[in-house]
Short mmCIF file of C-alpha atoms in Angstrom, two decimals:
data_model
loop_
_atom_site.label_atom_id
_atom_site.label_comp_id
_atom_site.label_asym_id
_atom_site.label_seq_id
_atom_site.Cartn_x
_atom_site.Cartn_y
_atom_site.Cartn_z
CA UNK A 172 0.30 0.03 0.03
CA UNK A 173 0.87 3.22 -0.44
CA UNK A 174 1.94 5.83 2.70
CA UNK A 175 0.24 8.78 2.96
CA UNK A 176 -2.91 7.62 1.50
CA UNK A 177 -5.73 10.55 2.77
CA UNK A 178 -8.36 8.94 4.38
CA UNK A 179 -12.03 11.33 5.28
CA UNK A 180 -13.51 9.98 7.82
CA UNK A 181 -17.25 10.90 8.55
CA UNK A 182 -17.65 11.13 12.00
CA UNK A 183 -15.67 11.71 15.52
CA UNK A 184 -17.50 9.43 18.09
CA UNK A 185 -16.51 6.58 19.63
CA UNK A 186 -17.88 4.15 17.17
CA UNK A 187 -15.07 5.38 15.12
CA UNK A 188 -12.01 5.34 16.91
CA UNK A 189 -10.92 1.46 16.06
CA UNK A 190 -11.62 3.03 12.02
CA UNK A 191 -9.27 6.05 12.87
CA UNK A 192 -6.37 4.23 14.69
CA UNK A 193 -6.02 1.30 12.04
CA UNK A 194 -6.14 3.68 9.22
CA UNK A 195 -3.34 5.37 11.19
CA UNK A 196 -1.58 2.12 11.82
CA UNK A 197 -1.57 1.03 8.22
CA UNK A 198 0.33 4.36 7.44
CA UNK A 199 -2.99 6.24 6.54
CA UNK A 200 -3.34 10.02 6.80
CA UNK A 201 -6.73 10.65 8.78
CA UNK A 202 -8.77 13.66 8.43
CA UNK A 203 -12.21 13.67 10.71
CA UNK A 204 -15.27 15.04 9.82
CA UNK A 205 -17.38 16.50 12.57
CA UNK A 206 -18.96 18.99 13.53
CA UNK A 207 -17.45 22.11 15.55
CA UNK A 208 -18.50 22.87 19.12
CA UNK A 209 -17.71 19.38 20.86
CA UNK A 210 -14.81 17.18 21.91
CA UNK A 211 -15.36 13.41 20.27
CA UNK A 212 -12.58 11.27 20.83
CA UNK A 213 -11.76 11.37 17.06
CA UNK A 214 -10.32 14.30 16.69
CA UNK A 215 -7.32 14.09 19.25
CA UNK A 216 -7.07 10.76 17.35
CA UNK A 217 -6.77 12.25 14.04
CA UNK A 218 -4.00 13.50 12.09
CA UNK A 219 -6.66 16.18 10.58
CA UNK A 220 -9.95 17.38 11.21
CA UNK A 221 -12.63 19.13 8.72
CA UNK A 222 -15.85 20.70 10.49
CA UNK A 223 -18.08 19.38 8.31
CA UNK A 224 -21.92 18.64 8.86
CA UNK A 225 -22.06 14.91 7.87
CA UNK A 226 -25.50 14.64 7.22
CA UNK A 227 -25.61 17.39 4.67
CA UNK A 228 -24.33 15.57 1.58
CA UNK A 229 -23.32 19.29 -0.58
CA UNK A 230 -21.65 20.28 2.85
CA UNK A 231 -19.27 17.21 3.04
CA UNK A 232 -19.05 17.04 -0.68
CA UNK A 233 -17.62 20.55 -1.01
CA UNK A 234 -15.60 20.14 1.89
CA UNK A 235 -13.92 16.48 0.72
CA UNK A 236 -13.40 18.47 -2.76
CA UNK A 237 -10.87 20.67 -1.10
CA UNK A 238 -8.82 17.76 0.66
CA UNK A 239 -7.05 15.47 -1.87
CA UNK A 240 -8.80 12.08 -0.95
CA UNK A 241 -8.30 8.58 -1.21
CA UNK A 242 -10.84 7.73 0.10
CA UNK A 243 -13.90 8.32 2.59
CA UNK A 244 -15.60 6.04 5.42
CA UNK A 245 -17.77 5.64 8.11
CA UNK A 246 -18.38 2.81 10.59
CA UNK A 247 -21.09 2.23 13.07
CA UNK A 248 -23.42 5.51 12.57
CA UNK A 249 -25.59 5.94 9.83
CA UNK A 250 -25.57 9.79 9.86
CA UNK A 251 -22.88 9.91 7.39
CA UNK A 252 -23.93 7.33 4.89
CA UNK A 253 -25.26 9.52 2.41
CA UNK A 254 -23.31 12.28 1.91
CA UNK A 255 -20.78 9.14 1.78
CA UNK A 256 -22.11 7.72 -1.26
CA UNK A 257 -22.46 10.95 -3.29
CA UNK A 258 -18.83 11.83 -2.42
CA UNK A 259 -17.59 8.93 -3.58
CA UNK A 260 -19.51 9.00 -6.71
CA UNK A 261 -19.13 12.06 -7.23
CA UNK A 262 -15.42 11.84 -6.91
CA UNK A 263 -14.61 8.67 -8.50
CA UNK A 264 -13.85 7.16 -4.91
CA UNK A 265 -14.79 3.47 -3.88
CA UNK A 266 -17.70 2.69 -1.92
CA UNK A 267 -21.62 2.48 -2.45
CA UNK A 268 -23.35 4.65 -5.13
CA UNK A 269 -25.68 7.56 -3.54
CA UNK A 270 -28.91 5.67 -4.75
CA UNK A 271 -28.16 2.60 -2.77
CA UNK A 272 -27.30 5.26 0.49
CA UNK A 273 -30.13 6.37 0.23
CA UNK A 274 -32.21 3.56 0.42
CA UNK A 275 -30.51 2.64 3.23
CA UNK A 276 -31.63 5.97 4.87
CA UNK A 277 -34.87 5.55 4.22
CA UNK A 278 -36.91 2.58 5.89
CA UNK A 279 -40.23 3.19 3.21
CA UNK A 280 -37.81 3.83 0.15
CA UNK A 281 -35.67 0.12 1.41
CA UNK A 282 -38.93 -1.82 2.39
CA UNK A 283 -40.51 -1.44 -0.56
CA UNK A 284 -37.27 -2.05 -2.55
CA UNK A 285 -37.41 -5.51 -0.44
CA UNK A 286 -40.58 -5.96 -0.96
CA UNK A 287 -40.82 -5.94 -5.11
CA UNK A 288 -37.43 -7.76 -5.23
CA UNK A 289 -39.49 -10.65 -2.96
CA UNK A 290 -37.76 -10.75 -0.04
CA UNK A 291 -39.35 -11.66 3.08
CA UNK A 292 -39.76 -8.55 4.91
CA UNK A 293 -43.22 -7.11 7.40
CA UNK A 294 -46.32 -5.91 5.65
CA UNK A 295 -46.07 -2.34 5.39
CA UNK A 296 -48.08 0.85 4.97
CA UNK A 297 -47.14 4.68 4.82
CA UNK A 298 -49.26 6.97 6.69
CA UNK A 299 -49.15 10.29 6.75
CA UNK A 300 -52.11 11.11 9.16
CA UNK A 301 -54.12 9.62 11.96
CA UNK A 302 -56.94 8.62 8.86
CA UNK A 303 -54.37 7.02 7.15
CA UNK A 304 -52.89 5.12 10.40
CA UNK A 305 -56.54 3.97 10.95
CA UNK A 306 -57.00 2.41 7.21
CA UNK A 307 -54.04 0.49 7.90
CA UNK A 308 -55.02 -0.98 10.99
CA UNK A 309 -58.10 -2.31 9.11
CA UNK A 310 -55.50 -4.10 6.90
CA UNK A 311 -52.78 -5.11 10.06
CA UNK A 312 -53.40 -6.73 12.95
CA UNK A 313 -52.49 -5.65 16.38
CA UNK A 314 -49.46 -5.52 17.72
CA UNK A 315 -47.84 -3.24 15.40
CA UNK A 316 -45.07 -1.55 15.48
CA UNK A 317 -44.34 2.40 14.25
CA UNK A 318 -41.50 3.78 12.81
CA UNK A 319 -39.59 7.37 11.68
CA UNK A 320 -38.01 6.60 8.54
CA UNK A 321 -35.19 8.52 9.22
CA UNK A 322 -33.34 7.52 12.23
CA UNK A 323 -31.34 5.20 13.00
CA UNK A 324 -30.83 2.58 16.36
CA UNK A 325 -34.00 2.47 18.16
CA UNK A 326 -34.70 5.93 17.66
CA UNK A 327 -38.32 6.86 16.80
CA UNK A 328 -40.11 3.35 16.48
CA UNK A 329 -42.66 2.37 18.74
CA UNK A 330 -44.69 -1.07 19.64
CA UNK A 331 -48.52 -0.48 19.97
CA UNK A 332 -50.62 -3.52 21.41
CA UNK A 333 -53.74 -1.13 21.14
CA UNK A 334 -54.96 1.66 18.48
CA UNK A 335 -54.67 4.10 21.54
CA UNK A 336 -50.86 2.95 21.78
CA UNK A 337 -50.70 2.86 18.08
CA UNK A 338 -52.06 7.17 17.59
CA UNK A 339 -49.45 7.55 20.37
CA UNK A 340 -47.10 6.21 18.69
CA UNK A 341 -47.88 7.61 15.30
CA UNK A 342 -47.83 10.92 17.16
CA UNK A 343 -44.21 10.23 18.76
CA UNK A 344 -42.78 9.24 15.28
CA UNK A 345 -43.89 11.85 13.98
CA UNK A 346 -42.20 14.55 16.39
CA UNK A 347 -39.21 12.59 16.16
CA UNK A 348 -39.35 12.80 12.44
CA UNK A 349 -37.91 15.08 10.51
CA UNK A 350 -40.34 13.66 7.02
CA UNK A 351 -43.98 13.55 6.70
CA UNK A 352 -44.68 10.20 6.99
CA UNK A 353 -43.57 7.39 8.55
CA UNK A 354 -44.13 3.57 8.60
CA UNK A 355 -46.49 0.85 9.92
CA UNK A 356 -45.94 -2.57 9.82
CA UNK A 357 -47.13 -5.91 11.46
CA UNK A 358 -45.37 -6.87 14.84
CA UNK A 359 -43.26 -10.26 13.75
CA UNK A 360 -42.73 -11.46 17.45
CA UNK A 361 -39.81 -14.04 16.99
CA UNK A 362 -36.41 -14.41 18.08
CA UNK A 363 -33.95 -11.20 16.61
CA UNK A 364 -30.37 -11.61 15.39
CA UNK A 365 -28.36 -9.92 13.72
CA UNK A 366 -25.55 -10.33 10.54
CA UNK A 367 -22.51 -8.40 9.37
CA UNK A 368 -21.58 -8.74 6.14
CA UNK A 369 -19.03 -7.40 3.31
CA UNK A 370 -19.53 -6.40 -0.61
CA UNK A 371 -17.04 -5.89 -2.71
CA UNK A 372 -16.48 -5.37 -6.54
CA UNK A 373 -20.06 -6.87 -7.10
CA UNK A 374 -18.67 -10.21 -4.71
CA UNK A 375 -20.20 -10.65 -0.88
CA UNK A 376 -17.72 -11.84 0.40
CA UNK A 377 -19.30 -12.80 3.60
CA UNK A 378 -22.47 -13.55 5.33
CA UNK A 379 -21.65 -13.50 9.35
CA UNK A 380 -24.93 -14.00 11.48
CA UNK A 381 -24.49 -13.00 15.05
CA UNK A 382 -26.60 -13.33 18.57
CA UNK A 383 -28.08 -10.11 19.53
CA UNK A 384 -28.73 -9.60 23.39
CA UNK A 385 -31.15 -6.79 23.93
CA UNK A 386 -32.91 -4.54 26.76
CA UNK A 387 -36.55 -3.38 25.93
CA UNK A 388 -36.90 0.10 26.64
CA UNK A 389 -39.61 1.75 23.86
CA UNK A 390 -38.70 -0.77 21.54
CA UNK A 391 -35.67 -3.92 21.91
CA UNK A 392 -32.32 -1.94 22.16
CA UNK A 393 -29.21 -4.15 21.97
CA UNK A 394 -27.32 -3.96 24.31
CA UNK A 395 -24.39 -6.80 23.33
CA UNK A 396 -23.86 -8.99 20.31
CA UNK A 397 -22.10 -12.44 20.19
CA UNK A 398 -20.39 -15.24 17.91
CA UNK A 399 -21.37 -17.59 16.53
CA UNK A 400 -25.15 -18.01 17.02
CA UNK A 401 -26.61 -21.25 18.18
CA UNK A 402 -29.27 -21.97 15.96
CA UNK A 403 -30.66 -24.70 12.87
CA UNK A 404 -28.92 -24.70 9.56
CA UNK A 405 -31.90 -24.28 7.72
CA UNK A 406 -32.29 -20.88 9.94
CA UNK A 407 -28.35 -19.90 9.12
CA UNK A 408 -28.82 -20.76 5.47
CA UNK A 409 -32.51 -18.42 4.95
CA UNK A 410 -30.51 -16.19 6.81
CA UNK A 411 -27.67 -15.81 4.07
CA UNK A 412 -30.20 -16.05 1.38
CA UNK A 413 -32.31 -13.27 2.65
CA UNK A 414 -29.12 -10.99 3.74
CA UNK A 415 -27.58 -11.69 -0.24
CA UNK A 416 -30.98 -11.19 -2.07
CA UNK A 417 -31.24 -7.80 0.52
CA UNK A 418 -27.95 -6.60 -0.19
CA UNK A 419 -28.83 -6.88 -4.28
CA UNK A 420 -31.79 -5.31 -3.84
CA UNK A 421 -30.20 -2.37 -2.42
CA UNK A 422 -27.85 -2.25 -5.07
CA UNK A 423 -25.15 -2.27 -2.40
CA UNK A 424 -21.91 -2.74 -3.29
CA UNK A 425 -17.91 -2.01 -1.79
CA UNK A 426 -19.46 -1.61 1.42
CA UNK A 427 -19.64 -3.51 4.45
CA UNK A 428 -23.38 -4.22 5.55
CA UNK A 429 -25.44 -4.42 8.87
CA UNK A 430 -28.44 -6.48 8.67
CA UNK A 431 -31.21 -7.34 11.58
CA UNK A 432 -33.15 -9.70 11.15
CA UNK A 433 -35.70 -12.24 12.80
CA UNK A 434 -37.35 -15.35 12.48
CA UNK A 435 -41.17 -16.56 13.65
CA UNK A 436 -42.29 -20.21 13.23
CA UNK A 437 -39.11 -21.38 11.60
CA UNK A 438 -39.02 -18.46 8.35
CA UNK A 439 -36.30 -15.67 8.58
CA UNK A 440 -37.47 -12.16 7.93
CA UNK A 441 -35.15 -9.15 7.17
CA UNK A 442 -36.00 -6.13 9.78
CA UNK A 443 -33.49 -3.67 8.06
CA UNK A 444 -30.09 -3.31 6.32
CA UNK A 445 -27.43 -0.30 5.65
CA UNK A 446 -24.29 0.14 3.96
CA UNK A 447 -21.74 0.04 6.63
CA UNK A 448 -20.66 -2.01 9.92
CA UNK A 449 -22.75 -2.61 12.58
CA UNK A 450 -22.32 -0.59 15.53
CA UNK A 451 -21.80 -1.92 19.69
CA UNK A 452 -18.69 -3.39 18.97
CA UNK A 453 -19.78 -5.29 15.50
CA UNK A 454 -16.50 -4.67 13.63
CA UNK A 455 -14.36 -6.12 16.29
CA UNK A 456 -16.81 -9.38 16.63
CA UNK A 457 -16.01 -9.63 12.68
CA UNK A 458 -12.39 -9.55 13.39
CA UNK A 459 -12.41 -12.10 16.25
CA UNK A 460 -14.32 -14.54 14.74
CA UNK A 461 -12.22 -14.31 10.99
CA UNK A 462 -8.86 -13.73 12.83
CA UNK A 463 -8.72 -10.67 11.18
CA UNK A 464 -8.63 -6.31 11.56
CA UNK A 465 -12.04 -5.97 10.03
CA UNK A 466 -11.35 -2.15 10.41
CA UNK A 467 -8.49 -2.94 7.94
CA UNK A 468 -10.48 -3.95 4.96
CA UNK A 469 -12.91 -1.05 5.22
CA UNK A 470 -9.85 0.97 5.23
CA UNK A 471 -8.04 -1.06 2.70
CA UNK A 472 -11.58 -0.87 0.29
CA UNK A 473 -12.39 3.14 0.65
CA UNK A 474 -8.67 4.29 -0.05
CA UNK A 475 -8.42 1.80 -3.41
CA UNK A 476 -6.21 -1.41 -2.52
CA UNK A 477 -7.81 -4.83 -2.53
CA UNK A 478 -9.75 -6.28 0.78
CA UNK A 479 -9.29 -9.43 -0.20
CA UNK A 480 -5.71 -9.54 0.20
CA UNK A 481 -6.60 -9.06 3.93
CA UNK A 482 -9.75 -11.10 3.66
CA UNK A 483 -7.68 -14.20 2.26
CA UNK A 484 -5.39 -14.59 5.31
CA UNK A 485 -8.35 -15.34 7.58
CA UNK A 486 -8.25 -18.04 9.67
CA UNK A 487 -10.37 -21.20 9.17
CA UNK A 488 -11.19 -21.91 12.46
CA UNK A 489 -13.79 -19.43 13.82
CA UNK A 490 -13.66 -18.44 17.38
CA UNK A 491 -16.24 -17.48 19.96
CA UNK A 492 -16.83 -13.30 21.23
CA UNK A 493 -19.11 -11.67 23.13
CA UNK A 494 -19.43 -7.96 23.31
CA UNK A 495 -21.30 -6.41 26.27
CA UNK A 496 -22.29 -2.92 27.04
CA UNK A 497 -22.44 -1.29 30.52
CA UNK A 498 -25.16 0.59 31.51
CA UNK A 499 -28.29 0.74 34.40
CA UNK A 500 -31.57 0.16 34.49
CA UNK A 501 -32.29 3.35 36.44
CA UNK A 502 -31.31 6.25 37.33
CA UNK A 503 -28.25 6.32 39.72
CA UNK A 504 -26.67 9.95 40.38
CA UNK A 505 -23.23 11.42 39.60
CA UNK A 506 -20.96 8.86 38.87
CA UNK A 507 -17.53 9.56 41.52
CA UNK A 508 -15.16 6.46 40.37
CA UNK A 509 -15.23 3.71 38.25
CA UNK A 510 -12.04 1.34 37.50
CA UNK A 511 -11.60 -1.67 36.27
CA UNK A 512 -9.49 -3.92 38.78
CA UNK A 513 -8.94 -6.87 37.18
CA UNK A 514 -6.42 -7.97 34.68
CA UNK A 515 -6.17 -7.77 30.93
CA UNK A 516 -4.63 -10.53 28.47
CA UNK A 517 -5.16 -12.25 25.11
CA UNK A 518 -8.77 -13.57 25.82
CA UNK A 519 -10.20 -10.08 27.79
CA UNK A 520 -9.60 -7.82 24.68
CA UNK A 521 -11.27 -4.57 25.81
CA UNK A 522 -13.10 -2.79 29.07
CA UNK A 523 -13.76 0.48 28.16
CA UNK A 524 -15.63 3.49 30.10
CA UNK A 525 -17.64 6.16 28.69
CA UNK A 526 -18.14 8.14 31.41
CA UNK A 527 -15.95 9.96 33.75
CA UNK A 528 -16.42 11.59 37.16
CA UNK A 529 -18.99 13.94 37.16
CA UNK A 530 -21.03 12.63 34.60
CA UNK A 531 -24.53 11.84 35.68
CA UNK A 532 -25.72 8.30 34.84
CA UNK A 533 -29.33 7.80 33.99
CA UNK A 534 -30.87 4.52 33.32
CA UNK A 535 -31.14 3.18 30.20
CA UNK A 536 -32.46 4.35 26.81
CA UNK A 537 -30.41 4.33 24.09
CA UNK A 538 -26.66 4.15 23.52
CA UNK A 539 -25.85 7.85 24.69
CA UNK A 540 -26.75 6.00 28.63
CA UNK A 541 -24.15 3.54 28.11
CA UNK A 542 -21.13 3.65 30.66
CA UNK A 543 -19.02 1.20 29.09
CA UNK A 544 -18.25 -1.75 26.98
CA UNK A 545 -16.65 -4.95 27.20
CA UNK A 546 -15.12 -7.30 24.79
CA UNK A 547 -13.51 -10.94 25.26
CA UNK A 548 -13.21 -14.14 23.37
CA UNK A 549 -12.82 -17.83 24.02
CA UNK A 550 -13.61 -21.41 22.56
CA UNK A 551 -16.98 -20.92 23.46
CA UNK A 552 -20.37 -18.75 24.21
CA UNK A 553 -20.60 -19.99 27.37
CA UNK A 554 -16.75 -19.47 28.18
CA UNK A 555 -17.15 -15.40 27.02
CA UNK A 556 -20.31 -15.16 29.48
CA UNK A 557 -18.11 -16.76 32.39
CA UNK A 558 -15.22 -13.59 31.20
CA UNK A 559 -17.47 -11.58 31.43
CA UNK A 560 -19.23 -11.65 34.48
CA UNK A 561 -16.14 -11.83 36.31
CA UNK A 562 -14.87 -8.57 34.52
CA UNK A 563 -18.03 -6.80 35.90
CA UNK A 564 -17.31 -8.14 39.08
CA UNK A 565 -13.87 -7.06 39.13
CA UNK A 566 -15.12 -3.03 37.90
CA UNK A 567 -15.62 -0.27 40.95
CA UNK A 568 -18.54 1.65 40.42
CA UNK A 569 -19.56 4.47 43.13
CA UNK A 570 -22.02 7.12 42.93
CA UNK A 571 -23.22 9.78 44.78
#
């Protein structure tokens, strides 16, 4: 790889730290794109900072034109995906196309594309008023899910078991969204899991299903992930077929892919997918599972190198891995001290705290409420779970 290639990383939050550090280790000059008036960790880690609104494709493109870039990348958040697509397309850089990014960013357009391609996904309707919601409820049995179409993670998503809850969820979603509509879809109750994938030059290099640990707030919020998952070969086969079909339906190419799935009565459904790697330690779990540095593949592809050269060096025997977010289920006060007193070894990969003394510890409602994260690997899931429990016992947490 040529030294001094320049990479724009969209975002500078904790989800970008691994990407920034890996790019620098590879000899790549890192430029983070972020808003001013804040101090995310990526600013101090990067070589350069360019202030921009990564949610605004026009702003990102205009700034990117003057940065003499070899590539643009992001991970673990949806905010900059459309901007990445437009800039890569306009500047002739490697990355997903703008139209594919737009489909990822709008749940209505995404689900329409999935339906038209025959991909199994929940029945849904677009709703722009309470009258349209009422008509939709005549065609979908309760419970239902109301979703803002332009938000990431669990934001703007409401489960409704009654018509009254559906109307309340619709009003809340319309307050959350910037669009004039949301969607209502059938609630498929079953076992939720996820998958990570990577597509380069039209070839899907892998589909890696992973287990998801969730916490129920206004909806189920992922608080942990693990590999491998325990399920039948039939479910694994269906998942791979669904993921590959969905990637094709959205015309995703030259990007990592994050997918949410659910199983009901032995059938796999796609919930949603997007053209970037998943959050909450999923890049690290891909790395553990395959014995590679997954961030290296993302960086290499973005700057025009061949990520298959990294992929082909993977371990043939996969490993188990478990990542868990640390959080409180109730309001607990102001943090006075937090410290991990245990040891690190080849199997305890990370114990990171997001909060510092003086910060308020709030009841968990979204990822911003996380106190920290832990990542371990081992021979089995059960072994990893035991390691996590020991780590939690070795954390001192004092509050006022």
